[in-house]
């Protein structure tokens, strides 16, 4: 069996890493197909270096652009690579334009598609990710649902039960592995932070940062949090958000902007934050796994398991609501179970592929 592992953005590199490691361990025939959707050092190469991942055999150099440009370039480039390589299965992870373009190219060539992190739904079609997830699930042949709730969503949408496998989320494997690589970094010292005496924020979703009023409101909320608790709010700024901060000329004196961090440094910041405020999908999961309270700066989430166990609260984007939810989570006792699996998702996914493809 020959496996094509597709990735293109920061979270895909991180969440595919356990599967890549398992393919290496078993010496399977596989290759990495990178679309180049993310390309800056801090969004791409740093993860290959830190996680010691092999180089991609292909980089499609898709880069930035409109949704149609990105998805179209991914489609064309993936088709060419697949025609050359003839893999038995193309694995995609998550809900980016890389995922949709890759899945569509493979499906049209009658190459099996395996979707890692299948069955997530925010039920908000204004999010580009929601369109990508639904379409990808429905053209996939093997669907790896992280939880039983995700499995139920797929079944309700009419996807045959024999195509769906509940494996947990590979983010748990990635977090466990990160601690094997490096237990402690110097990130707290470098940023002058004390454990549990700072807030951590990440914010990059199109619906939040491309809207000047919404982005401004969220920054006002973070600024008010800084004033209420007299604690630093650290925000590693995603390149999309940096561009928009400059374009809209926004500032938030109480928020400390820093460059995007490597994975292990970021995990350490997450683990030791009093509360994490985010619109990221992966960060909602990681905080749940690490035992750090999370406030999500959106009105919906495709990770409802985090709400159910009490690790996460939806605040939306109104400043008062952000401060209120962060205050509630500051008092949270951190006693929840991790609903995303036992850290063997990568191994299970590779075994299932060997059994069914
Ligand atoms: C994409 C995904 C989003 C995911 C995020 C992970 C889609 C529709 N969106 O959003 O679901 O949460 O990745 O981080 O696929 N840029 C750089 N360097 C880079 C990458 C991007 O400077 O390496 C800048 C460019 O100005 C670009 C902007 O960021 O226009 C947005 O990049 P893009 O890949 O379109 O979307 P993301 O916001 O990264
Ligand atoms: N992350 C990182 N450095 C940072 C911010 C985030 O390594 O400065 C990691 C984080 O640990 C998580 C992933 O990036 O695993 C989440 O990616 P992102 O928020 O960009 O995308 P999303 O999960 O929303 O699709």
Coordinates of C-alpha atoms and ligand atoms in Angstrom, one line a residue:
X1 CA 0.0 0.0 0.0
X2 CA 1.3 3.4 -0.9
X3 CA 0.0 6.4 1.2
X4 CA 0.1 10.1 0.1
X5 CA 0.0 12.3 3.2
X6 CA -1.2 15.8 2.3
X7 CA -0.6 18.9 4.4
X8 CA -0.4 22.6 3.8
X9 CA -0.9 24.7 7.0
X10 CA 0.5 24.9 10.5
X11 CA -2.2 22.7 12.2
X12 CA -2.0 20.1 9.5
X13 CA 1.7 19.7 9.9
X14 CA 1.3 19.3 13.7
X15 CA -1.7 16.9 13.5
X16 CA -0.3 14.7 10.7
X17 CA 3.1 14.3 12.5
X18 CA 1.9 11.3 14.5
X19 CA 0.8 9.5 11.3
X20 CA 4.1 10.4 9.6
X21 CA 6.0 9.0 12.5
X22 CA 4.0 5.8 12.5
X23 CA 4.6 5.3 8.7
X24 CA 8.3 5.8 9.4
X25 CA 8.3 3.3 12.3
X26 CA 6.6 0.7 10.2
X27 CA 8.7 1.5 7.1
X28 CA 5.6 1.9 5.0
X29 CA 5.6 3.2 1.4
X30 CA 4.4 6.8 1.8
X31 CA 5.3 10.4 0.8
X32 CA 4.4 13.9 2.0
X33 CA 2.6 16.2 -0.4
X34 CA 2.9 19.8 0.9
X35 CA 0.7 22.4 -0.9
X36 CA 2.7 25.4 0.4
X37 CA -0.5 27.1 1.6
X38 CA 1.6 28.1 4.6
X39 CA 5.2 29.0 3.7
X40 CA 6.7 31.5 6.2
X41 CA 9.4 29.9 8.4
X42 CA 7.3 30.3 11.6
X43 CA 4.2 28.7 10.0
X44 CA 5.9 25.9 8.2
X45 CA 9.6 24.8 8.4
X46 CA 9.9 25.4 12.1
X47 CA 7.5 22.4 12.7
X48 CA 9.4 20.1 10.3
X49 CA 12.6 20.9 12.2
X50 CA 11.3 20.7 15.7
X51 CA 9.3 17.6 15.2
X52 CA 12.1 16.0 13.0
X53 CA 9.7 15.3 10.1
X54 CA 11.0 14.1 6.7
X55 CA 11.0 16.6 3.9
X56 CA 7.9 16.6 1.6
X57 CA 8.5 14.9 -1.8
X58 CA 6.3 17.6 -3.4
X59 CA 5.7 21.3 -2.6
X60 CA 3.0 22.8 -4.8
X61 CA 3.9 26.4 -3.8
X62 CA 0.3 27.3 -3.7
X63 CA 0.9 30.2 -1.3
X64 CA -1.7 32.9 -0.5
X65 CA -4.6 34.1 -2.5
X66 CA -8.4 34.0 -2.7
X67 CA -10.3 30.9 -1.8
X68 CA -10.8 30.0 -5.5
X69 CA -7.1 30.7 -6.3
X70 CA -5.8 28.6 -3.5
X71 CA -8.3 25.7 -3.9
X72 CA -7.8 25.7 -7.7
X73 CA -4.0 25.6 -7.5
X74 CA -4.2 22.8 -4.9
X75 CA -6.5 20.8 -7.2
X76 CA -4.3 21.2 -10.2
X77 CA -1.0 20.5 -8.4
X78 CA -2.4 17.5 -6.5
X79 CA -3.8 15.9 -9.7
X80 CA -0.3 16.1 -11.3
X81 CA 1.4 14.6 -8.3
X82 CA -1.2 11.8 -7.9
X83 CA -1.0 10.9 -11.6
X84 CA 2.8 10.5 -11.2
X85 CA 2.7 8.6 -7.9
X86 CA -0.5 6.5 -8.1
X87 CA -0.9 6.1 -4.3
X88 CA -3.6 3.8 -3.0
X89 CA -4.9 6.5 -0.7
X90 CA -4.6 10.2 -0.1
X91 CA -4.8 11.3 3.6
X92 CA -6.0 14.8 4.4
X93 CA -6.4 16.4 7.8
X94 CA -8.9 19.0 9.0
X95 CA -10.8 21.7 7.1
X96 CA -8.5 24.0 5.1
X97 CA -8.5 24.8 1.4
X98 CA -5.6 22.4 1.1
X99 CA -7.9 19.6 2.4
X100 CA -10.8 20.3 0.1
X101 CA -8.6 20.7 -3.0
X102 CA -6.7 17.5 -2.3
X103 CA -9.7 15.4 -1.5
X104 CA -11.5 16.5 -4.7
X105 CA -8.5 15.9 -6.9
X106 CA -8.1 12.3 -5.5
X107 CA -11.8 11.5 -5.6
X108 CA -12.0 12.4 -9.3
X109 CA -9.0 10.2 -10.0
X110 CA -10.7 7.3 -8.1
X111 CA -7.9 7.4 -5.5
X112 CA -9.3 6.6 -2.1
X113 CA -9.5 9.6 0.3
X114 CA -9.0 9.2 4.0
X115 CA -10.2 12.2 6.1
X116 CA -8.5 12.6 9.5
X117 CA -10.7 14.7 11.9
X118 CA -13.9 13.9 10.1
X119 CA -17.4 14.8 11.3
X120 CA -16.7 18.2 12.9
X121 CA -19.5 20.7 12.4
X122 CA -20.0 24.3 13.6
X123 CA -23.2 24.6 11.5
X124 CA -22.0 28.0 10.5
X125 CA -21.6 28.1 6.7
X126 CA -20.2 31.6 6.9
X127 CA -16.9 29.9 8.0
X128 CA -14.9 28.7 5.0
X129 CA -13.8 25.8 7.1
X130 CA -17.4 24.5 7.4
X131 CA -17.8 24.3 3.7
X132 CA -14.5 22.5 3.4
X133 CA -15.3 19.9 6.1
X134 CA -18.7 19.0 4.8
X135 CA -17.6 18.6 1.2
X136 CA -14.5 16.6 2.2
X137 CA -16.4 14.2 4.4
X138 CA -18.8 13.5 1.6
X139 CA -16.1 12.7 -0.9
X140 CA -14.0 10.6 1.5
X141 CA -13.8 6.8 1.5
X142 CA -12.4 6.3 5.0
X143 CA -13.4 8.8 7.7
X144 CA -11.5 9.1 11.0
X145 CA -13.8 10.6 13.5
X146 CA -12.1 11.9 16.6
X147 CA -15.0 11.2 18.9
X148 CA -18.3 9.3 19.0
X149 CA -20.2 12.6 18.7
X150 CA -18.4 13.3 15.4
X151 CA -19.3 9.7 14.3
X152 CA -22.9 10.4 15.0
X153 CA -22.9 13.5 12.9
X154 CA -21.5 11.6 10.0
X155 CA -24.1 8.8 10.4
X156 CA -26.9 11.4 10.5
X157 CA -25.7 12.8 7.2
X158 CA -26.0 9.4 5.6
X159 CA -22.4 8.3 5.5
X160 CA -22.3 4.5 5.7
X161 CA -21.2 3.2 9.1
X162 CA -18.5 0.9 7.6
X163 CA -16.6 4.0 6.3
X164 CA -16.3 5.6 9.8
X165 CA -13.7 4.8 12.5
X166 CA -13.5 6.5 15.9
X167 CA -9.8 7.0 16.7
X168 CA -9.4 10.0 18.9
X169 CA -7.6 13.1 17.7
X170 CA -4.0 13.0 16.6
X171 CA -3.4 16.3 18.6
X172 CA -3.3 14.2 21.8
X173 CA -0.5 12.0 20.3
X174 CA 1.3 15.2 19.1
X175 CA 1.1 16.8 22.6
X176 CA 2.4 13.6 24.3
X177 CA 5.3 13.4 21.7
X178 CA 6.2 17.0 22.2
X179 CA 6.9 16.3 25.9
X180 CA 9.2 13.4 24.9
X181 CA 11.2 15.8 22.7
X182 CA 11.5 18.6 25.2
X183 CA 9.9 18.9 28.6
X184 CA 10.7 22.6 29.2
X185 CA 11.6 25.4 26.9
X186 CA 12.9 28.9 27.9
X187 CA 9.7 30.6 26.6
X188 CA 8.4 31.8 29.9
X189 CA 11.8 33.4 30.8
X190 CA 12.2 34.9 27.4
X191 CA 8.8 36.6 27.6
X192 CA 9.3 37.6 31.2
X193 CA 6.3 35.6 32.4
X194 CA 5.4 33.8 35.6
X195 CA 3.4 30.6 35.7
X196 CA -0.4 31.2 35.8
X197 CA 0.2 35.0 35.9
X198 CA -0.7 35.8 32.3
X199 CA -3.4 35.2 29.7
X200 CA -2.6 33.8 26.3
X201 CA -4.6 34.8 23.2
X202 CA -4.6 33.5 19.6
X203 CA -6.8 35.0 16.9
X204 CA -6.7 34.4 13.2
X205 CA -10.0 33.3 11.8
X206 CA -11.2 35.1 8.7
X207 CA -14.6 35.9 10.2
X208 CA -12.9 37.6 13.2
X209 CA -9.8 39.4 11.9
X210 CA -11.0 40.4 8.4
X211 CA -13.8 42.4 10.0
X212 CA -12.3 45.6 11.5
X213 CA -15.1 46.1 14.0
X214 CA -15.1 42.5 15.3
X215 CA -11.3 42.5 15.5
X216 CA -11.4 45.9 17.3
X217 CA -14.0 44.5 19.8
X218 CA -12.0 41.4 20.6
X219 CA -8.8 43.5 21.2
X220 CA -10.9 45.8 23.5
X221 CA -12.0 42.7 25.4
X222 CA -8.4 41.5 25.8
X223 CA -7.3 45.0 26.8
X224 CA -10.0 45.2 29.5
X225 CA -8.9 41.8 30.8
X226 CA -5.4 43.1 31.2
X227 CA -6.7 46.1 33.1
X228 CA -9.1 44.0 35.3
X229 CA -6.4 41.5 36.4
X230 CA -3.3 43.5 35.9
X231 CA -1.8 40.5 34.2
X232 CA -0.1 40.4 30.7
X233 CA -2.1 39.2 27.7
X234 CA 0.3 37.5 25.3
X235 CA -0.8 37.3 21.7
X236 CA 1.4 35.4 19.2
X237 CA 0.2 37.0 16.0
X238 CA -0.7 34.9 13.0
X239 CA 0.4 36.5 9.7
X240 CA -3.2 37.0 8.5
X241 CA -3.9 39.0 11.7
X242 CA -0.7 41.0 11.5
X243 CA -1.7 42.1 8.0
X244 CA -5.1 43.1 9.2
X245 CA -3.9 44.9 12.3
X246 CA -1.7 47.1 10.1
X247 CA -4.4 47.6 7.4
X248 CA -7.1 48.6 10.0
X249 CA -4.5 50.5 12.2
X250 CA -5.7 48.7 15.3
X251 CA -3.9 48.8 18.6
X252 CA -4.4 47.4 22.1
X253 CA -2.0 48.8 24.7
X254 CA -2.8 46.0 27.2
X255 CA -2.0 43.2 24.7
X256 CA 1.6 42.1 24.1
X257 CA 2.1 41.1 20.5
X258 CA 4.7 38.5 19.8
X259 CA 5.8 36.5 16.7
X260 CA 4.2 33.0 16.2
X261 CA 5.9 30.5 18.3
X262 CA 7.2 27.0 17.7
X263 CA 5.0 24.1 18.8
X264 CA 6.7 23.1 22.0
X265 CA 7.2 26.7 23.2
X266 CA 3.5 27.4 22.5
X267 CA 2.4 24.3 24.3
X268 CA 4.3 25.4 27.4
X269 CA 2.7 28.8 27.2
X270 CA -0.7 27.2 26.9
X271 CA -0.1 24.9 29.8
X272 CA 0.9 27.6 32.2
X273 CA -1.6 30.3 31.2
X274 CA -4.3 31.3 33.7
X275 CA -6.8 31.2 30.8
X276 CA -6.3 30.9 27.0
X277 CA -8.6 33.0 24.7
X278 CA -8.8 31.8 21.1
X279 CA -10.7 31.3 17.9
X280 CA -8.4 28.4 16.9
X281 CA -9.8 24.9 16.6
X282 CA -6.5 23.2 17.6
X283 CA -6.1 25.4 20.6
X284 CA -9.5 24.5 22.0
X285 CA -8.5 20.9 21.9
X286 CA -5.0 21.4 23.3
X287 CA -6.2 23.4 26.3
X288 CA -8.7 20.7 27.0
X289 CA -5.9 18.1 26.9
X290 CA -3.5 20.2 28.9
X291 CA -6.0 21.2 31.7
X292 CA -6.0 24.9 31.0
X293 CA -9.3 26.8 30.9
X294 CA -10.2 28.1 27.5
X295 CA -12.5 30.9 26.3
X296 CA -13.5 30.7 22.6
X297 CA -13.9 34.0 20.8
X298 CA -16.6 32.8 18.5
X299 CA -20.4 32.1 18.8
X300 CA -20.1 28.5 17.7
X301 CA -17.6 25.6 17.9
X302 CA -17.1 22.4 16.0
X303 CA -15.5 21.0 19.2
X304 CA -18.6 20.8 21.5
X305 CA -16.9 18.1 23.5
X306 CA -14.8 20.9 25.1
X307 CA -18.0 22.7 26.2
X308 CA -19.5 19.5 27.6
X309 CA -16.5 18.6 29.8
X310 CA -16.3 22.3 31.0
X311 CA -12.8 23.2 29.6
X312 CA -14.2 25.8 27.2
X313 CA -16.7 28.6 27.2
X314 CA -18.1 30.4 24.1
X315 CA -17.7 34.2 24.6
X316 CA -18.4 35.6 21.1
X317 CA -16.7 38.8 20.4
X318 CA -18.3 41.5 22.6
X319 CA -15.7 43.0 25.0
X320 CA -17.9 42.6 28.2
X321 CA -18.7 39.0 27.3
X322 CA -15.0 38.2 26.8
X323 CA -14.1 39.6 30.2
X324 CA -17.0 37.9 31.9
X325 CA -16.3 34.5 30.4
X326 CA -12.6 34.8 31.2
X327 CA -13.5 35.6 34.8
X328 CA -15.7 32.6 35.1
X329 CA -12.9 30.4 33.7
X330 CA -10.3 31.9 36.1
X331 CA -12.3 30.3 38.9
X332 CA -12.6 26.9 37.0
X333 CA -11.2 24.0 39.0
X334 CA -9.7 22.2 35.9
X335 CA -11.1 18.8 36.7
X336 CA -12.3 17.5 33.4
X337 CA -11.5 14.4 31.4
X338 CA -10.0 14.5 27.9
X339 CA -12.6 13.5 25.3
X340 CA -10.1 13.4 22.4
X341 CA -8.6 10.0 22.9
X342 CA -5.6 8.3 24.5
X343 CA -2.8 9.4 22.2
X344 CA -2.9 6.4 19.9
X345 CA -4.9 8.0 17.1
X346 CA -2.0 8.0 14.6
X347 CA -1.2 4.4 15.2
X348 CA -4.9 3.4 14.9
X349 CA -5.3 5.4 11.7
X350 CA -2.4 3.7 10.0
X351 CA -3.5 0.2 11.1
X352 CA -7.0 0.9 9.8
X353 CA -5.6 2.0 6.5
X354 CA -3.6 -1.2 6.3
X355 CA -6.7 -3.2 7.0
X356 CA -9.2 -1.5 4.7
X357 CA -7.4 0.1 1.8
Ligands
LIG1 C1 -5.8 28.8 7.1 C2 -7.1 28.0 7.1 C3 -7.7 28.1 8.5 C4 -6.7 27.6 9.5 C5 -5.4 28.4 9.4 C6 -4.3 27.8 10.3 C7 -8.4 28.0 5.0 C8 -9.6 28.5 4.4 N1 -8.1 28.6 6.2 O1 -6.1 30.2 7.4 O2 -8.8 27.2 8.5 O3 -7.2 27.8 10.8 O4 -4.9 28.3 8.0 O5 -3.4 28.7 10.7 O6 -7.8 27.2 4.5 N2 0.4 34.3 5.4 C9 1.8 34.5 5.5 N3 2.6 33.4 5.6 C10 2.1 32.1 5.6 C11 0.8 31.9 5.5 C12 -0.1 33.0 5.4 O7 2.2 35.6 5.6 O8 2.9 31.2 5.7 C13 -0.5 35.4 5.3 C14 -0.8 35.9 3.9 O9 -1.0 37.3 4.0 C15 -2.2 35.3 3.6 C16 -2.9 35.2 5.0 O10 -1.8 35.0 5.9 O11 -2.9 36.0 2.7 C17 -3.9 34.1 5.2 O12 -3.4 32.9 4.8 P1 -4.3 31.7 4.3 O13 -3.5 30.4 4.1 O14 -5.2 32.2 3.2 O15 -5.3 31.5 5.5 P2 -5.1 31.4 7.0 O16 -5.7 32.6 7.7 O17 -3.7 31.0 7.3
LIG2 N1 0.5 27.0 17.4 C1 1.9 27.1 17.4 N2 2.4 28.4 17.6 C2 1.7 29.5 17.8 C3 0.3 29.3 17.8 C4 -0.3 28.1 17.6 O1 2.6 26.2 17.3 O2 2.2 30.6 17.9 C5 -0.1 25.7 17.2 C6 -1.0 25.2 18.3 O3 -0.2 24.5 19.3 C7 -1.9 24.3 17.6 C8 -2.0 24.8 16.2 O4 -0.9 25.7 16.1 O5 -1.5 22.9 17.6 C9 -3.2 25.5 15.9 O6 -3.2 26.1 14.6 P1 -4.0 27.3 14.2 O7 -4.6 28.0 15.4 O8 -3.2 28.1 13.3 O9 -5.2 26.7 13.3 P2 -6.6 26.0 13.6 O10 -6.3 24.9 14.6 O11 -7.5 27.1 14.1 O12 -7.0 25.5 12.3

